[in-house]
Short mmCIF file of C-alpha atoms and ligand atoms in Angstrom, two decimals:
data_model
loop_
_atom_site.label_atom_id
_atom_site.label_comp_id
_atom_site.label_asym_id
_atom_site.label_seq_id
_atom_site.Cartn_x
_atom_site.Cartn_y
_atom_site.Cartn_z
CA MET T 24 9.49 -6.06 14.69
CA SER T 25 6.71 -3.52 13.96
CA VAL T 26 7.83 -3.56 10.41
CA ASP T 27 6.85 -6.90 9.89
CA SER T 28 3.90 -6.71 11.38
CA PRO T 29 1.48 -7.56 9.34
CA ARG T 30 -1.62 -5.59 10.65
CA GLY T 31 0.77 -1.72 10.10
CA LEU T 32 2.19 -0.21 13.50
CA VAL T 33 -0.25 0.37 16.07
CA LEU T 34 0.98 3.99 18.33
CA ILE T 35 -0.06 4.16 21.99
CA VAL T 36 0.09 7.65 23.30
CA GLU T 37 -0.13 7.17 27.27
CA ASP T 38 1.10 8.21 30.02
CA GLU T 39 0.36 5.78 32.54
CA ARG T 40 2.79 2.66 32.21
CA ALA T 41 -0.75 0.20 33.62
CA ILE T 42 -2.63 1.32 30.92
CA SER T 43 0.39 1.65 28.01
CA ASP T 44 1.30 -1.64 28.97
CA LEU T 45 -1.99 -3.50 29.14
CA LEU T 46 -3.47 -1.74 25.87
CA ARG T 47 0.78 -3.09 24.56
CA LEU T 48 -0.24 -6.94 25.40
CA TYR T 49 -4.13 -6.47 23.72
CA ILE T 50 -2.75 -4.46 20.38
CA ALA T 51 -0.62 -7.21 19.84
CA ARG T 52 -2.00 -9.86 20.64
CA GLU T 53 -4.02 -9.35 17.43
CA GLY T 54 -0.95 -8.78 14.94
CA PHE T 55 0.27 -5.91 14.85
CA GLY T 56 2.64 -4.27 15.81
CA VAL T 57 2.92 -1.56 18.58
CA HIS T 58 5.32 1.58 19.57
CA VAL T 59 3.96 3.19 22.60
CA VAL T 60 5.45 6.42 24.41
CA ALA T 61 4.26 8.58 27.21
CA ASP T 62 4.63 12.69 25.73
CA GLY T 63 2.57 14.44 23.47
CA GLN T 64 6.02 15.01 22.21
CA SER T 65 7.66 11.63 21.72
CA ALA T 66 4.33 11.36 19.28
CA LEU T 67 4.73 13.38 17.22
CA ALA T 68 7.71 12.89 16.33
CA ALA T 69 6.80 8.77 16.27
CA ALA T 70 3.64 9.67 14.38
CA ARG T 71 5.81 11.98 12.00
CA THR T 72 7.94 9.16 10.46
CA MET T 73 7.23 5.57 11.81
CA HIS T 74 3.71 5.84 9.96
CA PRO T 75 2.18 3.76 11.93
CA VAL T 76 -1.87 2.52 10.71
CA ALA T 77 -3.83 3.92 14.33
CA MET T 78 -2.75 6.10 17.00
CA ILE T 79 -4.56 5.26 20.23
CA LEU T 80 -3.84 8.31 22.00
CA ASP T 81 -4.56 9.72 25.11
CA VAL T 82 -5.71 13.40 25.87
CA GLY T 83 -4.18 14.29 29.38
CA LEU T 84 -0.77 13.77 28.28
CA PRO T 85 2.29 15.77 29.72
CA VAL T 86 3.78 19.46 28.23
CA LEU T 87 1.59 18.93 25.48
CA ASP T 88 -1.61 16.90 25.33
CA GLY T 89 -2.99 15.09 23.12
CA THR T 90 -5.95 17.51 21.12
CA GLU T 91 -2.43 19.27 20.49
CA VAL T 92 -0.99 16.44 19.21
CA CYS T 93 -4.45 16.24 17.06
CA ARG T 94 -4.02 19.29 16.11
CA GLN T 95 -0.87 19.98 14.98
CA LEU T 96 -0.69 16.75 13.22
CA ARG T 97 -3.62 17.58 11.09
CA SER T 98 -2.81 21.17 10.41
CA GLU T 99 0.63 19.20 8.51
CA GLY T 100 -1.59 17.06 6.86
CA ASN T 101 -1.80 13.66 8.70
CA TRP T 102 -4.58 11.90 8.53
CA LEU T 103 -3.71 8.81 10.34
CA PRO T 104 -6.75 6.72 12.33
CA ILE T 105 -6.90 8.95 15.69
CA LEU T 106 -8.63 7.04 18.30
CA PHE T 107 -8.68 9.20 22.00
CA CYS T 108 -8.58 8.02 25.50
CA THR T 109 -9.87 10.51 27.31
CA ALA T 110 -10.71 10.33 31.81
CA ARG T 111 -13.38 12.98 32.01
CA ASP T 112 -15.92 14.28 30.39
CA ASP T 113 -14.87 17.93 29.90
CA GLU T 114 -12.20 15.68 27.72
CA VAL T 115 -15.15 13.92 25.71
CA ASP T 116 -16.47 17.55 24.93
CA ARG T 117 -12.54 18.58 24.18
CA VAL T 118 -12.21 15.94 21.22
CA LEU T 119 -16.00 16.08 20.14
CA GLY T 120 -16.25 20.61 19.46
CA LEU T 121 -12.98 21.42 18.84
CA GLU T 122 -13.38 19.30 15.15
CA LEU T 123 -9.77 17.71 15.85
CA GLY T 124 -10.59 15.47 13.23
CA ALA T 125 -10.87 12.63 15.89
CA ASP T 126 -11.71 9.66 14.10
CA ASP T 127 -13.48 8.44 17.79
CA TYR T 128 -12.79 8.26 21.10
CA ILE T 129 -13.16 6.06 24.34
CA THR T 130 -13.43 6.90 27.73
CA LYS T 131 -11.90 5.60 30.30
CA PRO T 132 -12.11 2.98 32.37
CA PHE T 133 -12.58 1.14 28.92
CA SER T 134 -11.93 -2.37 28.65
CA PRO T 135 -8.26 -2.95 26.52
CA ARG T 136 -11.00 -5.09 24.43
CA GLU T 137 -13.10 -2.54 23.71
CA VAL T 138 -10.46 -0.47 23.06
CA VAL T 139 -8.66 -3.32 20.26
CA ALA T 140 -12.42 -4.23 18.75
CA ARG T 141 -12.05 0.16 18.13
CA ILE T 142 -9.07 -0.07 16.69
CA LYS T 143 -9.19 -2.68 14.10
CA SER T 144 -12.87 -0.53 13.19
CA VAL T 145 -9.98 2.01 12.62
CA VAL T 146 -8.19 0.42 10.82
CA ARG T 147 -10.20 -1.26 8.73
CA ARG T 148 -12.08 1.87 7.54
CA SER T 149 -9.17 4.03 6.79
CA SER T 150 -7.55 0.39 4.58
CA LEU T 151 -10.92 -0.50 2.71
CA ILE T 152 -10.79 0.30 -0.89
CA ALA T 153 -12.88 -0.36 -3.66
CA ALA T 154 -10.30 -0.46 -6.16
CA ASP T 155 -13.30 -1.32 -9.01
CA GLU T 156 -15.93 1.71 -7.47
CA ALA T 157 -15.92 4.66 -9.39
CA PRO T 158 -15.55 8.23 -7.99
CA ILE T 159 -18.99 9.18 -6.46
CA THR T 160 -20.64 13.20 -7.74
CA LEU T 161 -23.35 15.24 -6.28
CA GLY T 162 -23.43 18.56 -7.20
CA ASP T 163 -20.28 19.95 -6.83
CA VAL T 164 -18.43 17.43 -4.40
CA THR T 165 -16.65 14.85 -5.85
CA ILE T 166 -15.48 11.35 -3.91
CA ASP T 167 -12.40 9.20 -5.01
CA LEU T 168 -13.31 5.59 -3.16
CA VAL T 169 -9.88 4.61 -4.15
CA THR T 170 -7.09 6.91 -3.86
CA ARG T 171 -9.44 7.98 -0.51
CA ARG T 172 -10.00 12.10 -2.00
CA ALA T 173 -12.75 14.03 -1.50
CA SER T 174 -13.20 17.85 -3.51
CA VAL T 175 -15.35 20.18 -3.69
CA GLY T 176 -14.84 21.62 -7.45
CA ASP T 177 -11.46 21.49 -7.76
CA ALA T 178 -10.64 22.15 -4.60
CA PRO T 179 -9.83 18.75 -2.48
CA VAL T 180 -10.77 18.27 1.16
CA ALA T 181 -8.93 17.57 3.32
CA LEU T 182 -11.44 15.38 5.49
CA THR T 183 -10.51 12.26 8.59
CA ALA T 184 -10.73 8.06 8.11
CA THR T 185 -13.99 8.26 9.83
CA GLU T 186 -15.57 12.35 7.85
CA PHE T 187 -14.17 10.56 4.25
CA ASP T 188 -15.55 6.75 4.68
CA LEU T 189 -19.08 8.61 6.47
CA LEU T 190 -19.67 10.62 3.76
CA ALA T 191 -19.09 7.57 0.59
CA HIS T 192 -21.44 5.50 2.95
CA LEU T 193 -24.24 7.98 2.03
CA MET T 194 -23.06 8.69 -1.07
CA ARG T 195 -23.13 5.52 -2.54
CA HIS T 196 -26.61 5.83 -1.49
CA PRO T 197 -27.99 9.64 -2.98
CA GLY T 198 -31.38 9.76 -1.06
CA ARG T 199 -31.55 6.08 0.62
CA VAL T 200 -31.60 7.93 3.96
CA TYR T 201 -30.19 6.34 7.43
CA SER T 202 -30.72 6.13 11.11
CA ARG T 203 -27.78 6.92 13.10
CA GLU T 204 -28.56 4.09 14.77
CA GLN T 205 -27.57 2.60 10.99
CA LEU T 206 -25.26 4.48 10.43
CA LEU T 207 -23.30 3.81 13.98
CA SER T 208 -23.76 0.57 12.78
CA GLU T 209 -22.72 0.81 8.98
CA VAL T 210 -19.59 2.64 8.95
CA TRP T 211 -18.19 2.68 12.35
CA GLY T 212 -18.82 -0.93 13.57
CA TYR T 213 -20.33 -0.47 16.31
CA ALA T 214 -23.24 -1.02 18.17
CA ALA T 215 -25.68 1.81 19.26
CA VAL T 216 -24.67 0.91 22.91
CA VAL T 217 -22.00 3.52 22.35
CA GLY T 218 -24.78 6.72 21.54
CA THR T 219 -25.23 8.71 19.01
CA ARG T 220 -24.22 11.90 19.03
CA THR T 221 -21.25 10.41 16.99
CA VAL T 222 -21.89 10.43 14.67
CA ASP T 223 -24.07 14.28 14.52
CA VAL T 224 -20.56 15.37 15.21
CA HIS T 225 -19.44 13.82 12.05
CA VAL T 226 -21.78 15.18 9.75
CA ALA T 227 -20.95 18.59 11.24
CA GLN T 228 -17.68 18.18 11.00
CA VAL T 229 -18.44 16.85 7.17
CA ARG T 230 -20.65 20.00 7.00
CA GLY T 231 -18.70 22.01 8.17
CA LYS T 232 -14.90 21.26 5.56
CA LEU T 233 -17.65 20.49 2.25
CA GLY T 234 -20.03 24.57 2.70
CA SER T 235 -22.25 24.66 1.02
CA ALA T 236 -21.55 22.05 -1.26
CA SER T 237 -22.79 19.93 1.52
CA PRO T 238 -25.21 16.86 -0.03
CA ILE T 239 -26.15 15.78 3.74
CA ARG T 240 -29.59 16.96 4.21
CA THR T 241 -30.70 16.43 7.94
CA VAL T 242 -34.25 14.29 7.98
CA ARG T 243 -35.93 15.85 11.31
CA GLY T 244 -36.88 11.94 13.75
CA VAL T 245 -34.90 9.82 11.06
CA GLY T 246 -31.75 10.47 9.71
CA TYR T 247 -29.49 11.53 7.27
CA SER T 248 -29.07 11.47 3.66
CA ALA T 249 -26.51 12.65 1.06
CA GLU T 250 -28.96 14.52 -2.00
CA PRO T 251 -27.91 15.65 -5.24
CA PRO T 252 -29.29 19.38 -6.22
CA GLU T 253 -32.03 20.71 -6.14
CA ALA T 254 -33.56 21.10 -10.18
CA PRO T 255 -33.10 24.76 -10.72
CA1 CA V 320 -3.03 10.51 30.64
#
């Protein structure tokens, strides 16, 4: 059963049986436990009670669609890594544009191997624990790599696993400029062929959450860096 799976449980939310059967097969083969549900309400219930390590979430679902499932979980403070499956470009825009706290998305038709690679990547990122690393502070922003918490001053800021990893990656080397391709490879574990829009969207989300305290600077024509605040 799933509770014995050494790599944890992956929740698959997909209303097309042929797709969920295929995903179940490939994900289980990697040593994950798998639980499949076919609608948004069941997804919410399973995410709340089963403590999955990641969720594959179809956008087009009956009754409660995938974006609404994500929104509800995030509003409850549930930051489970979510890989969205989108069928059309307008769904991609909805996932990226609404600051839903998606960790990643993949467009149908996809190869099951690619989904497996993405899931392994989001799980790896969310479980990376650097137990010996001290918290890092830049200006008012502090990140604790052990508890994976970010804060502005004393106020905690809720970041998704991906947002946290992106911020941590930049803040570990203040002043170093990373290209979008580098960030995709080093934070997401992807080749840049998937497109670099993901990076821009996540940077925008982190900035939105940190507000004026955000240390992330855009280096025109190059990429991004984390900078200490300007000396007064
Ligand atoms: Ca669907």
